[in-house]
Amino acid sequence: MMQERDPKEEDDDFQPPKKKTKRKVKEDRFAGPTTGDVLQNYSKEFTCKNTAASNSWVLKTFQAWMRNRRSVELPTDEQVPEDILSSGDAELLQKWLICFVLEVRKISGEKYPPKTILHLLCGLQRAVRLQQRSSSFNFFDKADHRFQGLRNAFDKVCRELRREGLGTIIKHAAVISTKEENTFWEEEVIGINTPLQLLRAVFFYNGINFALRGGQEQRNLKWSQLTRASQTTGGTTKVCYIYVEHGSKNHSGSSSDLRHQNKTVTR
């Protein structure tokens, strides 16, 4: 019977297998306990500043319309109830919303264009949902037949306003031409001679090169969003910078934006 050889005799560099050691779990890997105001603050629904400002303007406009209607001598049943937005009566709410769409005007007395009226209705939809937590009202959902009359009225008002020429011209931000850019330098609106000129130049070229929208994206800009890399085109390698968006007006980074890909710009 053959005798088994000792592995140590066959290989002088033999190393015994190392014993597996259990990984030590850091007990301080978690954040501290969340309590009080912090917990309450995170539990609240997020509303961006622009939406909050829009909601405030919509409510002020609606309340001004209610005060104006009450100033006119009308039967009691033709007066707008104070708590109409918190009313669970869809038929009653629809009646007063139709009146609002037909009667709302600017401070100057001029009519609003269709998009502004839509904006007002969207704000009132948010107000209703805020005041009625369990509300299933949806002014714009065709499946919600309770507000079909409101949608019909809004559609007719839009058609009338279009015929009057309101809302037919869409305003776009003017494109800055190369000639205008050169004028900025010549007139020293932007430059490198003073701190103000340099600040304007950085603001201007960051906005152009990284497609930033508004001042908030400029203020939120961080070095971590920029990566220095190299790019080869036609056999020539050049240095470039890659900008990755962390958040924007349309994609604030909420849970509903997880499927969206962040904007990436290479310059």
Coordinates of C-alpha atoms in Angstrom, one line a residue:
M1 CA 0.0 0.0 0.0
M2 CA 1.4 3.4 -1.1
Q3 CA 2.1 5.9 1.6
E4 CA 0.5 9.4 1.1
R5 CA 3.0 12.1 0.7
D6 CA 3.0 15.1 2.8
P7 CA 2.3 18.3 0.7
K8 CA 5.1 20.1 2.6
E9 CA 7.7 17.6 1.2
E10 CA 6.6 18.2 -2.5
D11 CA 6.6 22.0 -2.3
D12 CA 9.0 23.9 -0.2
D13 CA 6.9 27.1 -0.6
F14 CA 3.8 25.4 0.7
Q15 CA 1.6 27.7 2.7
P16 CA -1.2 26.4 4.9
P17 CA -4.6 27.7 4.0
K18 CA -5.4 30.9 5.8
K19 CA -8.3 30.8 8.2
K20 CA -11.3 32.9 7.1
T21 CA -11.8 35.7 9.5
K22 CA -15.2 37.2 10.1
R23 CA -15.6 40.7 8.8
K24 CA -16.0 43.1 11.6
V25 CA -19.2 45.2 11.2
K26 CA -18.7 48.8 12.0
E27 CA -21.3 49.7 14.6
D28 CA -21.0 53.4 13.7
R29 CA -21.9 53.0 10.0
F30 CA -25.4 54.3 10.4
A31 CA -26.4 57.9 10.9
G32 CA -27.6 59.1 14.2
P33 CA -31.2 58.7 15.4
T34 CA -33.7 60.8 13.5
T35 CA -36.2 62.5 15.8
G36 CA -38.3 65.6 16.2
D37 CA -38.3 68.4 13.6
V38 CA -36.0 66.5 11.2
L39 CA -38.4 63.6 11.0
Q40 CA -41.4 65.9 10.5
N41 CA -39.6 67.9 7.8
Y42 CA -38.7 64.8 5.8
S43 CA -42.3 63.5 6.1
K44 CA -43.7 66.6 4.3
E45 CA -44.3 66.6 0.6
F46 CA -41.6 68.3 -1.3
T47 CA -42.5 71.5 -3.2
C48 CA -40.0 73.4 -5.2
K49 CA -39.8 77.2 -4.6
N50 CA -41.2 78.0 -8.0
T51 CA -44.2 75.8 -7.5
A52 CA -44.8 77.2 -4.0
A53 CA -44.7 80.8 -5.4
S54 CA -47.1 79.7 -8.2
N55 CA -49.5 78.2 -5.7
S56 CA -49.5 81.4 -3.7
W57 CA -50.2 83.5 -6.8
V58 CA -53.0 81.2 -7.9
L59 CA -54.7 81.3 -4.5
K60 CA -54.4 85.0 -4.2
T61 CA -56.0 85.4 -7.7
F62 CA -58.8 83.0 -6.8
Q63 CA -59.5 84.8 -3.5
A64 CA -59.5 88.2 -5.2
W65 CA -62.1 86.8 -7.7
M66 CA -64.3 85.6 -4.8
R67 CA -64.1 89.0 -3.1
N68 CA -65.0 90.7 -6.3
R69 CA -68.0 88.4 -6.9
R70 CA -69.2 89.1 -3.3
S71 CA -69.0 92.8 -3.9
V72 CA -71.8 92.4 -6.5
E73 CA -75.4 92.1 -5.2
L74 CA -76.4 88.6 -6.1
P75 CA -78.8 86.0 -4.6
T76 CA -77.3 83.9 -1.8
D77 CA -77.1 80.8 -3.9
E78 CA -75.0 82.8 -6.4
Q79 CA -72.3 83.7 -3.9
V80 CA -69.1 81.7 -3.8
P81 CA -68.8 79.6 -0.6
E82 CA -65.7 80.4 1.5
D83 CA -64.7 76.8 1.7
I84 CA -65.3 75.9 -1.9
L85 CA -61.8 74.4 -2.4
S86 CA -62.2 72.1 0.5
S87 CA -65.7 71.0 -0.5
G88 CA -66.2 67.4 -1.3
D89 CA -69.2 68.2 -3.6
A90 CA -67.8 67.8 -7.1
E91 CA -70.8 69.3 -8.8
L92 CA -70.7 72.5 -6.7
L93 CA -66.9 72.8 -7.2
Q94 CA -67.2 72.4 -10.9
K95 CA -69.9 75.1 -11.1
W96 CA -67.6 77.7 -9.4
L97 CA -64.6 76.7 -11.3
I98 CA -66.4 77.3 -14.6
C99 CA -67.5 80.7 -13.3
F100 CA -63.8 81.4 -12.4
V101 CA -62.6 80.4 -15.9
L102 CA -65.2 82.7 -17.5
E103 CA -64.7 85.7 -15.2
V104 CA -61.0 85.7 -14.2
R105 CA -59.0 88.8 -15.5
K106 CA -55.7 90.5 -15.1
I107 CA -55.3 93.4 -12.7
S108 CA -55.6 95.7 -15.7
G109 CA -58.9 94.1 -16.6
E110 CA -57.6 92.3 -19.7
K111 CA -58.2 88.6 -20.4
Y112 CA -55.6 86.0 -19.6
P113 CA -54.2 83.9 -22.5
P114 CA -55.3 80.1 -22.5
K115 CA -52.0 78.9 -21.0
T116 CA -52.3 81.2 -18.0
I117 CA -55.9 79.9 -17.4
L118 CA -54.6 76.4 -17.6
H119 CA -51.8 77.4 -15.1
L120 CA -54.5 78.7 -12.8
L121 CA -56.5 75.5 -13.0
C122 CA -53.5 73.4 -12.3
G123 CA -52.7 75.5 -9.2
L124 CA -56.3 75.1 -8.0
Q125 CA -56.0 71.4 -8.6
R126 CA -53.0 71.3 -6.3
A127 CA -54.9 73.4 -3.7
V128 CA -57.8 71.1 -3.7
R129 CA -55.6 68.0 -3.2
L130 CA -53.8 69.9 -0.4
Q131 CA -57.0 70.8 1.4
Q132 CA -58.6 67.4 0.7
R133 CA -56.0 64.8 1.4
S134 CA -58.3 62.0 0.3
S135 CA -59.6 63.8 -2.7
S136 CA -59.8 61.8 -6.0
F137 CA -60.8 64.9 -8.0
N138 CA -58.9 65.3 -11.3
F139 CA -60.0 68.3 -13.4
F140 CA -58.0 67.1 -16.5
D141 CA -58.6 63.4 -16.5
K142 CA -61.1 62.4 -19.2
A143 CA -62.1 59.4 -17.1
D144 CA -63.3 61.7 -14.3
H145 CA -66.7 62.5 -15.7
R146 CA -67.5 64.8 -12.7
F147 CA -65.5 67.6 -14.3
Q148 CA -66.4 67.1 -18.0
G149 CA -68.4 70.4 -17.9
L150 CA -65.3 72.2 -16.6
R151 CA -63.2 70.7 -19.4
N152 CA -65.8 71.7 -22.0
A153 CA -66.0 75.3 -20.7
F154 CA -62.2 75.6 -20.7
D155 CA -62.0 74.3 -24.3
K156 CA -64.6 76.9 -25.4
V157 CA -62.9 79.7 -23.7
C158 CA -59.6 78.7 -25.3
R159 CA -61.2 78.7 -28.7
E160 CA -62.6 82.2 -28.1
L161 CA -59.3 83.6 -26.9
R162 CA -57.5 82.1 -29.9
R163 CA -59.9 83.8 -32.2
E164 CA -59.2 87.1 -30.4
G165 CA -55.5 86.6 -30.9
L166 CA -54.6 85.9 -27.3
G167 CA -52.0 83.2 -26.8
T168 CA -51.2 82.9 -30.5
I169 CA -47.7 84.3 -30.2
I170 CA -45.3 82.0 -28.2
K171 CA -42.4 83.9 -26.6
H172 CA -39.0 82.3 -26.9
A173 CA -35.7 83.3 -25.4
A174 CA -33.7 85.2 -28.0
V175 CA -30.6 83.4 -29.2
I176 CA -27.4 85.3 -28.6
S177 CA -25.4 85.6 -31.8
T178 CA -21.6 85.6 -32.2
K179 CA -21.8 89.2 -33.1
E180 CA -23.6 90.0 -29.8
E181 CA -21.1 88.0 -27.9
N182 CA -18.2 90.0 -29.5
T183 CA -20.1 93.2 -28.5
F184 CA -20.1 92.0 -24.9
W185 CA -16.3 91.8 -25.0
E186 CA -15.9 95.1 -26.9
E187 CA -18.2 97.0 -24.5
E188 CA -16.5 95.3 -21.5
V189 CA -19.8 93.8 -20.3
I190 CA -17.8 90.6 -19.8
G191 CA -14.0 90.4 -19.5
I192 CA -11.1 89.7 -17.2
N193 CA -10.1 93.2 -16.1
T194 CA -12.5 93.5 -13.1
P195 CA -14.1 91.1 -10.7
L196 CA -17.6 92.0 -12.1
Q197 CA -16.6 91.4 -15.7
L198 CA -15.0 88.1 -14.8
L199 CA -18.1 87.0 -12.8
R200 CA -20.3 87.8 -15.8
A201 CA -18.0 85.9 -18.1
V202 CA -18.0 82.8 -16.0
F203 CA -21.8 83.0 -15.7
F204 CA -22.3 83.5 -19.4
Y205 CA -19.9 80.7 -20.6
N206 CA -21.0 78.2 -18.0
G207 CA -24.6 78.7 -19.1
I208 CA -23.6 78.2 -22.8
N209 CA -21.2 75.4 -22.5
F210 CA -23.1 73.3 -19.9
A211 CA -26.7 74.2 -21.1
L212 CA -27.6 75.5 -17.6
R213 CA -31.2 76.8 -17.1
G214 CA -31.7 79.8 -14.8
G215 CA -29.7 81.1 -12.0
Q216 CA -30.4 78.2 -9.6
E217 CA -28.5 75.7 -11.7
Q218 CA -25.6 78.2 -11.7
R219 CA -25.7 78.6 -8.0
N220 CA -25.8 74.8 -7.5
L221 CA -22.9 74.1 -9.8
K222 CA -20.1 72.1 -8.1
W223 CA -16.6 71.0 -9.0
S224 CA -17.7 67.4 -8.6
Q225 CA -20.0 67.7 -11.6
L226 CA -17.0 68.3 -13.9
T227 CA -14.6 65.6 -15.0
R228 CA -11.4 66.2 -17.1
A229 CA -11.1 63.6 -19.8
S230 CA -9.6 63.0 -23.3
Q231 CA -11.5 62.6 -26.5
T232 CA -10.1 61.2 -29.8
T233 CA -11.6 62.4 -33.1
G234 CA -10.0 61.7 -36.4
G235 CA -6.8 60.5 -34.9
T236 CA -6.4 63.7 -32.8
T237 CA -6.7 63.5 -29.0
K238 CA -8.0 66.6 -27.2
V239 CA -8.7 67.4 -23.6
C240 CA -12.3 67.8 -22.8
Y241 CA -14.5 68.3 -19.8
I242 CA -17.6 66.3 -19.0
Y243 CA -20.5 68.0 -17.1
V244 CA -23.1 65.8 -15.3
E245 CA -26.3 67.4 -14.1
H246 CA -27.2 66.7 -10.5
G247 CA -30.7 68.3 -10.7
S248 CA -32.6 70.8 -12.8
K249 CA -36.0 72.5 -13.0
N250 CA -37.7 69.5 -14.7
H251 CA -35.7 66.8 -12.9
S252 CA -35.2 67.7 -9.3
G253 CA -33.9 64.3 -8.4
S254 CA -37.0 62.9 -6.6
S255 CA -38.0 59.3 -6.5
S256 CA -40.1 59.7 -9.7
D257 CA -36.9 60.8 -11.5
L258 CA -34.9 57.6 -10.8
R259 CA -35.5 56.3 -14.4
H260 CA -34.4 59.5 -16.0
Q261 CA -30.8 59.8 -17.1
N262 CA -29.0 62.9 -15.9
K263 CA -28.0 65.4 -18.6
T264 CA -24.4 65.0 -19.7
V265 CA -22.5 67.6 -21.7
T266 CA -19.0 67.1 -23.1
R267 CA -17.0 70.2 -24.0

